[in-house]
PDB file of C-alpha atoms in Angstrom:
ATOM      1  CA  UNK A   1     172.890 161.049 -57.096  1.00 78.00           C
ATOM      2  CA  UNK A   2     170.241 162.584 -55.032  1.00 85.00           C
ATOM      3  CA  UNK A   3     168.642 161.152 -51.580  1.00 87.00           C
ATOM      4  CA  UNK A   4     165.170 161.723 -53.045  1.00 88.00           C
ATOM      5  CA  UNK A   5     166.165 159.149 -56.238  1.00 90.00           C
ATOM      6  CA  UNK A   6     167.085 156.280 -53.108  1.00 91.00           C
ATOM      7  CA  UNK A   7     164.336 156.912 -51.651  1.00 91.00           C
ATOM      8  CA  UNK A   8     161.656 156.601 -54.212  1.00 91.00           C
ATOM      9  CA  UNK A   9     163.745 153.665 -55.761  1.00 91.00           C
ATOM     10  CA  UNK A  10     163.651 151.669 -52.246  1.00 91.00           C
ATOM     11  CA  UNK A  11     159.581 152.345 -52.444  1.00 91.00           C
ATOM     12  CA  UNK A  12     159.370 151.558 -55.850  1.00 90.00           C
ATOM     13  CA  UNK A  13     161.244 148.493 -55.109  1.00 89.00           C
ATOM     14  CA  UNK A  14     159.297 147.290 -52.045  1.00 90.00           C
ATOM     15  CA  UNK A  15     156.009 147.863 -53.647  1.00 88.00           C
ATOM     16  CA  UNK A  16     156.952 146.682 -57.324  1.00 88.00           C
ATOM     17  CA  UNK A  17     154.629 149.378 -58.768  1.00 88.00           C
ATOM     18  CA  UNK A  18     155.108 152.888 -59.386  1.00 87.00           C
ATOM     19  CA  UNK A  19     151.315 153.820 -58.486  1.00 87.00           C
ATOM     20  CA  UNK A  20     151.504 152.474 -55.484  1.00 88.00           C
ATOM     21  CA  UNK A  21     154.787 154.037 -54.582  1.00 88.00           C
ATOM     22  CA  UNK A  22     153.718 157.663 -55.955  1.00 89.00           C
ATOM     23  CA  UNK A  23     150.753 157.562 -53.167  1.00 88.00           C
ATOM     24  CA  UNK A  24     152.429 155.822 -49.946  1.00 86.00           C
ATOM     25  CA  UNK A  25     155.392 158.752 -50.758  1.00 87.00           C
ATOM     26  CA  UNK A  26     152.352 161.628 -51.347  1.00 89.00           C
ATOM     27  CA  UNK A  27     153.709 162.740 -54.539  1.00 90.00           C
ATOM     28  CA  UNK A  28     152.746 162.359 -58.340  1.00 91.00           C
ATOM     29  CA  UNK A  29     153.551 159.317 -60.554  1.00 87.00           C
ATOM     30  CA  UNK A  30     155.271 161.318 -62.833  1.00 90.00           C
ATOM     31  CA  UNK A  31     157.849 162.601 -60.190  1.00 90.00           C
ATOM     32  CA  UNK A  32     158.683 159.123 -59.245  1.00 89.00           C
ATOM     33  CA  UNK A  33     159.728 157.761 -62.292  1.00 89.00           C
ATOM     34  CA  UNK A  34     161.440 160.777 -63.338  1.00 91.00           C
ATOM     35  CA  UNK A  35     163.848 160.496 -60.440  1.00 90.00           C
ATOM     36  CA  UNK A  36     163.793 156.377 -61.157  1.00 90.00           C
ATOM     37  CA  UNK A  37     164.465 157.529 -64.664  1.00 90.00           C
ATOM     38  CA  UNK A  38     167.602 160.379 -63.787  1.00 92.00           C
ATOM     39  CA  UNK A  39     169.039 157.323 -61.405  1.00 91.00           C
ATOM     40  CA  UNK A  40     169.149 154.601 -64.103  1.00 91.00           C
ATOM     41  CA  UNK A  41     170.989 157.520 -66.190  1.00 90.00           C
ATOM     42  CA  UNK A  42     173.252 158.268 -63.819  1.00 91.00           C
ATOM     43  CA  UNK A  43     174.297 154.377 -63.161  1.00 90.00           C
ATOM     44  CA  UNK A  44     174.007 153.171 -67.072  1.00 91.00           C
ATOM     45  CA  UNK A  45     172.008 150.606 -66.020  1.00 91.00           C
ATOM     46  CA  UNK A  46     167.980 149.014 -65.888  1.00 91.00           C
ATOM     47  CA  UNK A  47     166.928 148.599 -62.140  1.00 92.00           C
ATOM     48  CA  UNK A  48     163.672 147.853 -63.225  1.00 90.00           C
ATOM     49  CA  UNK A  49     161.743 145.204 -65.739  1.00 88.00           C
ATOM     50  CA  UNK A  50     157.669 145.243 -66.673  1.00 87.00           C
ATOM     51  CA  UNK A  51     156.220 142.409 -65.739  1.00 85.00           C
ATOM     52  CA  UNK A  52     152.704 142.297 -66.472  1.00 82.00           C
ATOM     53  CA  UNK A  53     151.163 145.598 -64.515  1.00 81.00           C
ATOM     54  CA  UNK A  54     153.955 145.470 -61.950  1.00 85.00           C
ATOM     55  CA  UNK A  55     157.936 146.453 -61.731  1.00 88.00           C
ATOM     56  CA  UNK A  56     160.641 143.770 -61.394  1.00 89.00           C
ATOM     57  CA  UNK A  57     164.135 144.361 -60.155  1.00 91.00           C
ATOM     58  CA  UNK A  58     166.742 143.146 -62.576  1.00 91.00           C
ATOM     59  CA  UNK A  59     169.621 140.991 -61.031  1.00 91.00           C
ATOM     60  CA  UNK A  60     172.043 144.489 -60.779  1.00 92.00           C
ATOM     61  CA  UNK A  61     168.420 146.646 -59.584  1.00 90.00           C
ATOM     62  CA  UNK A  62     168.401 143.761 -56.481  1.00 90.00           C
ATOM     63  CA  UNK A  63     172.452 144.357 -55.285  1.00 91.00           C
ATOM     64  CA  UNK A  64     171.925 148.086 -55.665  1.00 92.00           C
ATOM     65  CA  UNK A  65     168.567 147.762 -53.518  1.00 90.00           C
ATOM     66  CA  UNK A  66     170.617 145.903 -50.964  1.00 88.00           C
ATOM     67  CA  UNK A  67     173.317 148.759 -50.818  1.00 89.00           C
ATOM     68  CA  UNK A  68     170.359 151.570 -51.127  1.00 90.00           C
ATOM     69  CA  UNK A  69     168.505 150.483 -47.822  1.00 88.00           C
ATOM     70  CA  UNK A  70     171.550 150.340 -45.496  1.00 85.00           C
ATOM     71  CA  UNK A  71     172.807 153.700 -47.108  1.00 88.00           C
ATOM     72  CA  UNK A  72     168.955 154.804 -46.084  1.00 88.00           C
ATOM     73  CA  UNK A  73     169.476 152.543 -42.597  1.00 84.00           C
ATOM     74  CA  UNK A  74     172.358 154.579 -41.647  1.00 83.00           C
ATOM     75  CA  UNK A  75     171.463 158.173 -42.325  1.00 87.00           C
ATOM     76  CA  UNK A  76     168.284 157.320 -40.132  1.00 83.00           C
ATOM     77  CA  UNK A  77     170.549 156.054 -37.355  1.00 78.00           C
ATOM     78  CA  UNK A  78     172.417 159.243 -37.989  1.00 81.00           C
ATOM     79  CA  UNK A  79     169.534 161.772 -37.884  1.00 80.00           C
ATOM     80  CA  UNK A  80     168.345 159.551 -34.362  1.00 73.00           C
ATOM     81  CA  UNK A  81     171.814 159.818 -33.050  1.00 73.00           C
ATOM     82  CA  UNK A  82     172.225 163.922 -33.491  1.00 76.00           C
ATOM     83  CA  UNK A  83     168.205 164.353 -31.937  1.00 72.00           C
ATOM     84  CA  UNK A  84     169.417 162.538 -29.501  1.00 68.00           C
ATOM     85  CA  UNK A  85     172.502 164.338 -28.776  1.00 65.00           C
ATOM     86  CA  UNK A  86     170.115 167.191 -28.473  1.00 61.00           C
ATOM     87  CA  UNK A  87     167.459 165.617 -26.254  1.00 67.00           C
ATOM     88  CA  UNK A  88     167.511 162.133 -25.402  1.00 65.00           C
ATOM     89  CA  UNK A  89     164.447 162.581 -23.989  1.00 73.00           C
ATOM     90  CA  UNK A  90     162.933 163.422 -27.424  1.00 71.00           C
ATOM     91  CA  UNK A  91     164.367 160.075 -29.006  1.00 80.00           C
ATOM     92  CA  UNK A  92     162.528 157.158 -30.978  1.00 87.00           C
ATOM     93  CA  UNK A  93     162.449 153.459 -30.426  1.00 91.00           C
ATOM     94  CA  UNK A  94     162.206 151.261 -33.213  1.00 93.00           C
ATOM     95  CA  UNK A  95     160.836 148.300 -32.165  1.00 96.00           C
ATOM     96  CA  UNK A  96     159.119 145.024 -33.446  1.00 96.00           C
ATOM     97  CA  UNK A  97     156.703 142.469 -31.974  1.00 95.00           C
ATOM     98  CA  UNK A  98     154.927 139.339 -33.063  1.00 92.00           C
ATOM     99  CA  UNK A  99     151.127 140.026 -32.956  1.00 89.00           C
ATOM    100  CA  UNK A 100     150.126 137.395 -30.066  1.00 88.00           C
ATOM    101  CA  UNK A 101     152.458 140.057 -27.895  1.00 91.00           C
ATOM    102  CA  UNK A 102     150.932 143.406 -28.897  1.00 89.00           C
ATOM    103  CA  UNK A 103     147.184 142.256 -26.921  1.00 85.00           C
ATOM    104  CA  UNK A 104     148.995 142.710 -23.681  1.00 89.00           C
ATOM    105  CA  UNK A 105     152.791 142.785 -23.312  1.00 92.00           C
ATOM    106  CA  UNK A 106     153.707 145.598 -25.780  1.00 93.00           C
ATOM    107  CA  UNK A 107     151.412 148.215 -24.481  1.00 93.00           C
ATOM    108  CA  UNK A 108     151.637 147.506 -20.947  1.00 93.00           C
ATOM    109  CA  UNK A 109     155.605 147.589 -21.097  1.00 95.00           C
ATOM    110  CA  UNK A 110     155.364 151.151 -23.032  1.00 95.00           C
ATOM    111  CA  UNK A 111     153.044 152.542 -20.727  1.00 94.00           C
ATOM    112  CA  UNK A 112     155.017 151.923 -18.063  1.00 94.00           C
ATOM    113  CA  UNK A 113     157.812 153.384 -19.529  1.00 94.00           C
ATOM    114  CA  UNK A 114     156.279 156.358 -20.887  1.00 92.00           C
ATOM    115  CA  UNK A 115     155.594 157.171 -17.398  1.00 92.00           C
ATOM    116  CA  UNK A 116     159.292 158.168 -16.655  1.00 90.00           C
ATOM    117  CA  UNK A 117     159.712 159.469 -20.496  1.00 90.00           C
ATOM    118  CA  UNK A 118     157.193 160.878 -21.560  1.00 90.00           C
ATOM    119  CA  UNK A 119     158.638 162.450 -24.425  1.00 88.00           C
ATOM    120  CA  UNK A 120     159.723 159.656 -25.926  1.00 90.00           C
ATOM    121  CA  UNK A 121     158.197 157.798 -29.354  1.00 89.00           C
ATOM    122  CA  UNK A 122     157.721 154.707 -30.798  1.00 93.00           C
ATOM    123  CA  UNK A 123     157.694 153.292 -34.448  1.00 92.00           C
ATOM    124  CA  UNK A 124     156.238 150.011 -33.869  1.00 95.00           C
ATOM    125  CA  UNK A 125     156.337 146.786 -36.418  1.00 94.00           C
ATOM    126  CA  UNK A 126     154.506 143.878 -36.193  1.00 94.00           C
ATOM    127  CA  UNK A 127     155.917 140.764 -38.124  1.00 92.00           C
ATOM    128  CA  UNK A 128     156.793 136.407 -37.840  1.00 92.00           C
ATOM    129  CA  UNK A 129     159.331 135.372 -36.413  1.00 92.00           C
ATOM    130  CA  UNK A 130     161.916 135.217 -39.242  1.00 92.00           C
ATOM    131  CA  UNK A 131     160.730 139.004 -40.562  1.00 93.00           C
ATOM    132  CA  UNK A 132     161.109 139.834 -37.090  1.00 95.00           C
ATOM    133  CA  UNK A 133     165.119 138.795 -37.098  1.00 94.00           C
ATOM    134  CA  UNK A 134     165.988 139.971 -40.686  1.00 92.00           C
ATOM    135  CA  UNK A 135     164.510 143.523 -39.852  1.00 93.00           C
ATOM    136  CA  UNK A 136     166.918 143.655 -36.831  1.00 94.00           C
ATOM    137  CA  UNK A 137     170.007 142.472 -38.686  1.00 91.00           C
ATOM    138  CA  UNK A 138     169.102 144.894 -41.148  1.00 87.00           C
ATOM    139  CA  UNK A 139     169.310 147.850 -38.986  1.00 87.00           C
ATOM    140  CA  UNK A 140     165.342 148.619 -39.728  1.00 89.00           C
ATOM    141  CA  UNK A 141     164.409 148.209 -36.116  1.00 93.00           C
ATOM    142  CA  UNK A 142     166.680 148.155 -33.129  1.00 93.00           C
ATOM    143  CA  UNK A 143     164.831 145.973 -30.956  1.00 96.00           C
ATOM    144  CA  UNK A 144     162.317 143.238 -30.978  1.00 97.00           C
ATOM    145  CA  UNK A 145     160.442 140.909 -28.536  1.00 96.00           C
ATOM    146  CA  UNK A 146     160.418 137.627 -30.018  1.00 95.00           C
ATOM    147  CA  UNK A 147     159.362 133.861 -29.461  1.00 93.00           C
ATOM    148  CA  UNK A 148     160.607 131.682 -29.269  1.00 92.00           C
ATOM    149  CA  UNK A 149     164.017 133.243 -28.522  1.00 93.00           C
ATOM    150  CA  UNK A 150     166.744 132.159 -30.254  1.00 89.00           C
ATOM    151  CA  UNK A 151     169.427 131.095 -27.931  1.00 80.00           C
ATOM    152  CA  UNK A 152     172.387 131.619 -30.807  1.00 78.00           C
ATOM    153  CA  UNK A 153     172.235 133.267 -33.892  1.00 81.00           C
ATOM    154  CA  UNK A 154     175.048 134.584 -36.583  1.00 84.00           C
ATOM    155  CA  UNK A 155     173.224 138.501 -36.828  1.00 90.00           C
ATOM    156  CA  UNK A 156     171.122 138.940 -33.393  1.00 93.00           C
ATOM    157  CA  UNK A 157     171.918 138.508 -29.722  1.00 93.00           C
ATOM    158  CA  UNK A 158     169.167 139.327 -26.492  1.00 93.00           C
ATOM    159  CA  UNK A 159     168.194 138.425 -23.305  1.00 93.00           C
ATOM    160  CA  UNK A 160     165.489 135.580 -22.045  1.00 94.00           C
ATOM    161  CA  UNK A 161     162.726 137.816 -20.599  1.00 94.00           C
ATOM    162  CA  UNK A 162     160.127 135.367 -19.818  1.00 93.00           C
ATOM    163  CA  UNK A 163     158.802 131.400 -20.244  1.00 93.00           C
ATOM    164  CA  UNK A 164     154.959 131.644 -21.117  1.00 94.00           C
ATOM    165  CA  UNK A 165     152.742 128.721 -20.346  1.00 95.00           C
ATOM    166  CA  UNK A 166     150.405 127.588 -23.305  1.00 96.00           C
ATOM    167  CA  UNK A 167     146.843 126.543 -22.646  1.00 97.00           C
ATOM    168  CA  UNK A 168     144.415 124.021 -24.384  1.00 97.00           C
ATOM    169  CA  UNK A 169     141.177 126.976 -25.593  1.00 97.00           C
ATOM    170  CA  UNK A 170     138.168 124.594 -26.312  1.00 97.00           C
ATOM    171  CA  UNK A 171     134.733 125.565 -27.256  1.00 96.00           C
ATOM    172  CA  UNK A 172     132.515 126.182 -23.916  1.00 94.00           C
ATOM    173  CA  UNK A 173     130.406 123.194 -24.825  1.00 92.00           C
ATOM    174  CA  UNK A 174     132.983 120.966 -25.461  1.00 96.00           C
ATOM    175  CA  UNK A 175     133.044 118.218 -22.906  1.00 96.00           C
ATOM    176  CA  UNK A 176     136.268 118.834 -21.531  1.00 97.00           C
ATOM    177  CA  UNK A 177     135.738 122.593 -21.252  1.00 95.00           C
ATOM    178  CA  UNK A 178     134.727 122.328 -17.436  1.00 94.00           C
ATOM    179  CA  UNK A 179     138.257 120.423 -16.570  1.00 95.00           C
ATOM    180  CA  UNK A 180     140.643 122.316 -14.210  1.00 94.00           C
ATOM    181  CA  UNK A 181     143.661 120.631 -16.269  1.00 95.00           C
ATOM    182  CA  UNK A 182     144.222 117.615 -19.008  1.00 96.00           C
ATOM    183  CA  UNK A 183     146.498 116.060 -20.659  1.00 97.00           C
ATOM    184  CA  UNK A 184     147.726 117.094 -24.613  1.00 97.00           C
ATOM    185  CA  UNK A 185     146.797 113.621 -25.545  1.00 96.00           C
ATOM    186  CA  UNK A 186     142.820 113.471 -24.864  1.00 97.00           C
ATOM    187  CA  UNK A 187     142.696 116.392 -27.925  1.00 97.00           C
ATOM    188  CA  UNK A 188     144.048 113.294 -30.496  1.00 96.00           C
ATOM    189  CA  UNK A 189     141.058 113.044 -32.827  1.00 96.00           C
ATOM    190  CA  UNK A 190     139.700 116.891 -32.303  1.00 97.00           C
ATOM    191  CA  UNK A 191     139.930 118.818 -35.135  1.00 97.00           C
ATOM    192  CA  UNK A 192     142.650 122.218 -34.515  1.00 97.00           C
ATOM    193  CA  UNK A 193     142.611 125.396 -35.166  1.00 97.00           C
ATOM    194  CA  UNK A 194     146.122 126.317 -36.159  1.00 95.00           C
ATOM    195  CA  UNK A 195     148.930 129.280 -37.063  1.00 93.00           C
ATOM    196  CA  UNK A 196     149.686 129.534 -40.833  1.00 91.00           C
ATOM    197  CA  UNK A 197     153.272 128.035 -41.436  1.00 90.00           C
ATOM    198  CA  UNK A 198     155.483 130.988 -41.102  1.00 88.00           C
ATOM    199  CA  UNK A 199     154.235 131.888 -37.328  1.00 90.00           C
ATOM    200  CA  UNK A 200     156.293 130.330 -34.458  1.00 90.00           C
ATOM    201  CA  UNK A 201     153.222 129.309 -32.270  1.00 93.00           C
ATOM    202  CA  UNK A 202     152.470 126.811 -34.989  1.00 94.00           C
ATOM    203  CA  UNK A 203     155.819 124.579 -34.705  1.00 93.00           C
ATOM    204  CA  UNK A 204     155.721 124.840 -30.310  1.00 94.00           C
ATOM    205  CA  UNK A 205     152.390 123.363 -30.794  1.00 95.00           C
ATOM    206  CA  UNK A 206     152.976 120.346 -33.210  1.00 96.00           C
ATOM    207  CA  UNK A 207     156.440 119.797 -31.148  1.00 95.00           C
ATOM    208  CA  UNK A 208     153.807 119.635 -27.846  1.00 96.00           C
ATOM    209  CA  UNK A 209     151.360 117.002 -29.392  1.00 96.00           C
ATOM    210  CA  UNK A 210     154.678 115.223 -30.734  1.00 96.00           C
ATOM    211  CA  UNK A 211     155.829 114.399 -27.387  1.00 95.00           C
ATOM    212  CA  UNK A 212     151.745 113.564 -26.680  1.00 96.00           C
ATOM    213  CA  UNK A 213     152.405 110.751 -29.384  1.00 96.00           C
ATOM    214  CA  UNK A 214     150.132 111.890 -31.969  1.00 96.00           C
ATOM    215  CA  UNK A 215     149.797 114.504 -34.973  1.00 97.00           C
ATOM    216  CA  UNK A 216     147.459 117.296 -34.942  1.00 96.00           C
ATOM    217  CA  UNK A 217     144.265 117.145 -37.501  1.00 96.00           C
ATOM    218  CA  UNK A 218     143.773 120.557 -39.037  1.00 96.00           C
ATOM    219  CA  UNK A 219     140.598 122.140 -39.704  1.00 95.00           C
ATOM    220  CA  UNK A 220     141.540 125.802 -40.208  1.00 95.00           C
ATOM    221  CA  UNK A 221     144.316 128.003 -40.151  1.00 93.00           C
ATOM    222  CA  UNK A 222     144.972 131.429 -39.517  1.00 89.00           C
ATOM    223  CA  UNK A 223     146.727 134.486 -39.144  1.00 87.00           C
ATOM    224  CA  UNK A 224     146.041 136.237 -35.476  1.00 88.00           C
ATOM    225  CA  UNK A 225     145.382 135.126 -31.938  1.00 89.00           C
ATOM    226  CA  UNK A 226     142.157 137.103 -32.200  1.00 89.00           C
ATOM    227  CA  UNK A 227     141.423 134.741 -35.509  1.00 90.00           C
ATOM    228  CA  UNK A 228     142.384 131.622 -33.481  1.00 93.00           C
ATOM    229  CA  UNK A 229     140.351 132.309 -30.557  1.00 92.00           C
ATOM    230  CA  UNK A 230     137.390 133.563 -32.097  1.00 92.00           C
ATOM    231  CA  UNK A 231     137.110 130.232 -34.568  1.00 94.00           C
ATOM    232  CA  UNK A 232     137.547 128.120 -31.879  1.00 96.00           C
ATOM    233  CA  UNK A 233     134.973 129.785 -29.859  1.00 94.00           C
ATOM    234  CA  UNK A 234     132.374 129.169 -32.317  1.00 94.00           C
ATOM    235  CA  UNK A 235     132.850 125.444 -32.567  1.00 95.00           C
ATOM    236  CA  UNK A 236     135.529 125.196 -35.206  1.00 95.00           C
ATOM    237  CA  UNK A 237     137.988 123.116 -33.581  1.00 96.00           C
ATOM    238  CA  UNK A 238     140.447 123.307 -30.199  1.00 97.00           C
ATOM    239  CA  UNK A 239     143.796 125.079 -30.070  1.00 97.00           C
ATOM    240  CA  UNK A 240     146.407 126.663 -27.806  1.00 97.00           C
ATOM    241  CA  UNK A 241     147.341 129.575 -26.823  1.00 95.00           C
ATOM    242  CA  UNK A 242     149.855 131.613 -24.752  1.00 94.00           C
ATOM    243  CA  UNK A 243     148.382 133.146 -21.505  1.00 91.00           C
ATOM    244  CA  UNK A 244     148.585 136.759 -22.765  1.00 89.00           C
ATOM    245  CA  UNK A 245     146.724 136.353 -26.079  1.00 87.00           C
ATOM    246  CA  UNK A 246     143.708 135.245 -23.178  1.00 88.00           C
ATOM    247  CA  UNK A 247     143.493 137.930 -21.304  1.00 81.00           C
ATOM    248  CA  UNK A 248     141.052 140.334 -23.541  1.00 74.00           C
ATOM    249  CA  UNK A 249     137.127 139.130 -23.158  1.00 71.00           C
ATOM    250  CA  UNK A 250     135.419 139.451 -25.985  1.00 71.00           C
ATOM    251  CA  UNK A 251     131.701 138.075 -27.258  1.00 73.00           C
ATOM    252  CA  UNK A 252     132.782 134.974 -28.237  1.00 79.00           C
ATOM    253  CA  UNK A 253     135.054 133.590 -26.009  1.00 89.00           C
ATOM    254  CA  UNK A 254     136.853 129.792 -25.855  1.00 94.00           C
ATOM    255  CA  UNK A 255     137.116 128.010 -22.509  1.00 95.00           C
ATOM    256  CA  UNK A 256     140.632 127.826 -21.202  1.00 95.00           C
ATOM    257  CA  UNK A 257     142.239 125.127 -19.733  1.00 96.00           C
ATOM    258  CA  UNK A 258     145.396 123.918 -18.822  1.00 96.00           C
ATOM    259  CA  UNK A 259     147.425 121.928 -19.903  1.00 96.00           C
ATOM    260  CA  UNK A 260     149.432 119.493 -17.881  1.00 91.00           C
ATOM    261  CA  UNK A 261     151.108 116.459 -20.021  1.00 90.00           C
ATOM    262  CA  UNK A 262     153.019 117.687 -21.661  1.00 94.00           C
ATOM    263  CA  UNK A 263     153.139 121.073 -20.131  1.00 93.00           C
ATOM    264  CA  UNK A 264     153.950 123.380 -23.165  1.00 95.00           C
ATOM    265  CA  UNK A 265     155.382 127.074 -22.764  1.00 95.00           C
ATOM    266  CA  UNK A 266     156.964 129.506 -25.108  1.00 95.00           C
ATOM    267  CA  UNK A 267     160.026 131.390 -24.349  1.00 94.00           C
ATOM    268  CA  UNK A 268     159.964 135.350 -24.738  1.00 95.00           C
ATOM    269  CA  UNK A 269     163.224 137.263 -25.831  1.00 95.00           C
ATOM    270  CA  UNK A 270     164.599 140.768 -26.541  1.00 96.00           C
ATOM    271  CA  UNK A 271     166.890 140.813 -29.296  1.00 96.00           C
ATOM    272  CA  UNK A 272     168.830 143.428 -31.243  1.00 95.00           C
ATOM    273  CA  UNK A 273     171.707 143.272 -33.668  1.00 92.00           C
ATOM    274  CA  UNK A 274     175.161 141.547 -32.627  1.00 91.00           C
ATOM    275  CA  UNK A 275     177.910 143.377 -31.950  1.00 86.00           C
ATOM    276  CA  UNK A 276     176.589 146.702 -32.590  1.00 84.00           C
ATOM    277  CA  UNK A 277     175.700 149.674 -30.219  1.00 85.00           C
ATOM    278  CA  UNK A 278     172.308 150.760 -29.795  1.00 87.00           C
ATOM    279  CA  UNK A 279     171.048 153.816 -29.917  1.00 85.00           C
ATOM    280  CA  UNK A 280     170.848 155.808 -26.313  1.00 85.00           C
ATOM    281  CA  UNK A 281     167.237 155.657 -26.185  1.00 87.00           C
ATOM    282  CA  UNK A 282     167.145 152.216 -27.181  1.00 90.00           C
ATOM    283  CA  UNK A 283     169.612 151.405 -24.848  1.00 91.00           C
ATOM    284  CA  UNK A 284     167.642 152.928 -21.877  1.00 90.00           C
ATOM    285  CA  UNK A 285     164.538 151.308 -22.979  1.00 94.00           C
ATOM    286  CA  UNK A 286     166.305 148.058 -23.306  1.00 94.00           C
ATOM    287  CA  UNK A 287     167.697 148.225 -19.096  1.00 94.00           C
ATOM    288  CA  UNK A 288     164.202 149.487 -18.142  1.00 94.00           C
ATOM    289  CA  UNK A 289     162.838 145.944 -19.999  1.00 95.00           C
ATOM    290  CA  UNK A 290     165.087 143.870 -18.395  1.00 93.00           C
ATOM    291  CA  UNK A 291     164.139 145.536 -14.363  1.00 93.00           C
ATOM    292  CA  UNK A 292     160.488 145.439 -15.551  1.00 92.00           C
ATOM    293  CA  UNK A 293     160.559 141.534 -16.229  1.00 90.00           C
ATOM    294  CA  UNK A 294     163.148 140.451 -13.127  1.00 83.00           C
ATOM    295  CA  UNK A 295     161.115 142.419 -11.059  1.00 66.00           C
ATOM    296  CA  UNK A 296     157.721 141.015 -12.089  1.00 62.00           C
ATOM    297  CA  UNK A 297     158.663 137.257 -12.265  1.00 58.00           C
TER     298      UNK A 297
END
């Protein structure tokens, strides 16, 4: 069994098409299910069904993906771990981030430490909240920021880096847009602008306009803070937002105003995986995070 087999089989897997595999991996179709091919030889078994135009993972191709990416995991951690024994200078953070905290947190925190490691890189992942924790228990990132943070978990442990307040963004017409504060409940019979289902932002705001006694209407949905803002800037509805998805000005632009009964704040969190040692670069980046945000609060 070859390395090159587990790795096309992990693409081929993720992407459930060969096609698509052959051109994120920059080699033919043919090669790729060649070595698929020599693999299900070598194990006597189908990892793969055709279903319609794409690949399906059998029931024994699923436990032998599971066992696949953490032999894969490892030998990364391995190959970081001897670069690093070299030069930890020259090391690489793996590191997620839920979107509303790449506008301002993520690159201001990198810059600043890129100032006193220059050499240093970064592989960066965006993802929710939940994709966010299983790529850290999986050993595909070593860190993430995440909100809101979990204060126990069975695969992750962190630290609380910061409490966020929330604001009310309204249209700059909108008759309370001119208000220095007000409170959750005068938004009752506006139509929102809200988070899809599997982003955290979504659930801290219907908890907030639970304890305002009422439940949001919905008018849209979406995806991104930049979505969010940009919909509700144009008249679509009212929302809220943390303070750092605010701070970019762009064309169209919500008002922002705070919010004072209830006041509603997210909680901000570095995790990485329980009860496992982080790499040495990781580990440095991880005590320069936690001086950046006790110094700046």
């Amino acid at each position: 069994m070859e390395l090159r087999q587990l790795q096309y089989f992990v693409k081929v897997a993720r992407k459930q098409h060969v096609t698509q595999a052959a051109e994120e991996l920059h080699v033919a179709q043919s090669a790729v299910s060649r070595q698929i091919h020599q693999l299900e030889e070598e194990l006597g078994v189908s990892l793969f069904v055709q279903k319609g135009r794409n690949l399906q993972l059998t029931p024994v191709g699923k436990l032998f993906l599971h066992r696949a990416e953490a032999v894969l995991t490892e030998l990364e951690r391995a190959v970081i771990e001897v670069r690093e024994f070299l030069d930890p200078e020259a090391g690489e953070i793996r590191i997620g981030f839920p979107h509303s905290l790449g506008i301002y947190l993520l690159p201001t925190v990198v810059a600043h430490f890129r100032e006193k490691h220059p050499n240093v890189k970064f592989r960066l992942r965006q993802g929710t909240y939940n994709s966010l924790i299983r790529d850290v228990k999986n050993g595909e990132i070593d860190l993430a920021f995440i909100s809101p943070f979990p204060d126990q978990h069975e695969h992750v442990s962190g630290e609380l880096l910061l409490r966020e307040e929330m604001f009310a963004i309204l249209p700059q017409g909108h008759v309370l847009a001119e208000y220095q504060s007000i409170r959750l409940e005068q938004l009752r019979d506006e139509s929102f602008v809200m988070f899809s289902e599997e982003y955290s932002l979504r659930n801290i705001v219907l908890e907030a306009c639970a304890k305002a006694g009422f439940v949001p209407r919905i008018g849209f949905e979406g995806e991104e803070t930049d979505t969010i803002r940009g919909l509700v800037a144009a008249g679509m509805g009212v929302s809220l937002l943390p303070e750092m998805a605010l701070t970019e000005i762009s064309q169209l632009q919500p008002a922002k105003v705070r919010v004072t009964d209830p006041q509603v704040t997210r909680s901000v969190g570095l995790i990485h995986r329980s009860g496992e040692k982080l790499p040495l670069v990781a580990e440095v980046f991880q005590q320069f995070l936690l001086e950046f945000f006790c110094y700046n609060q």
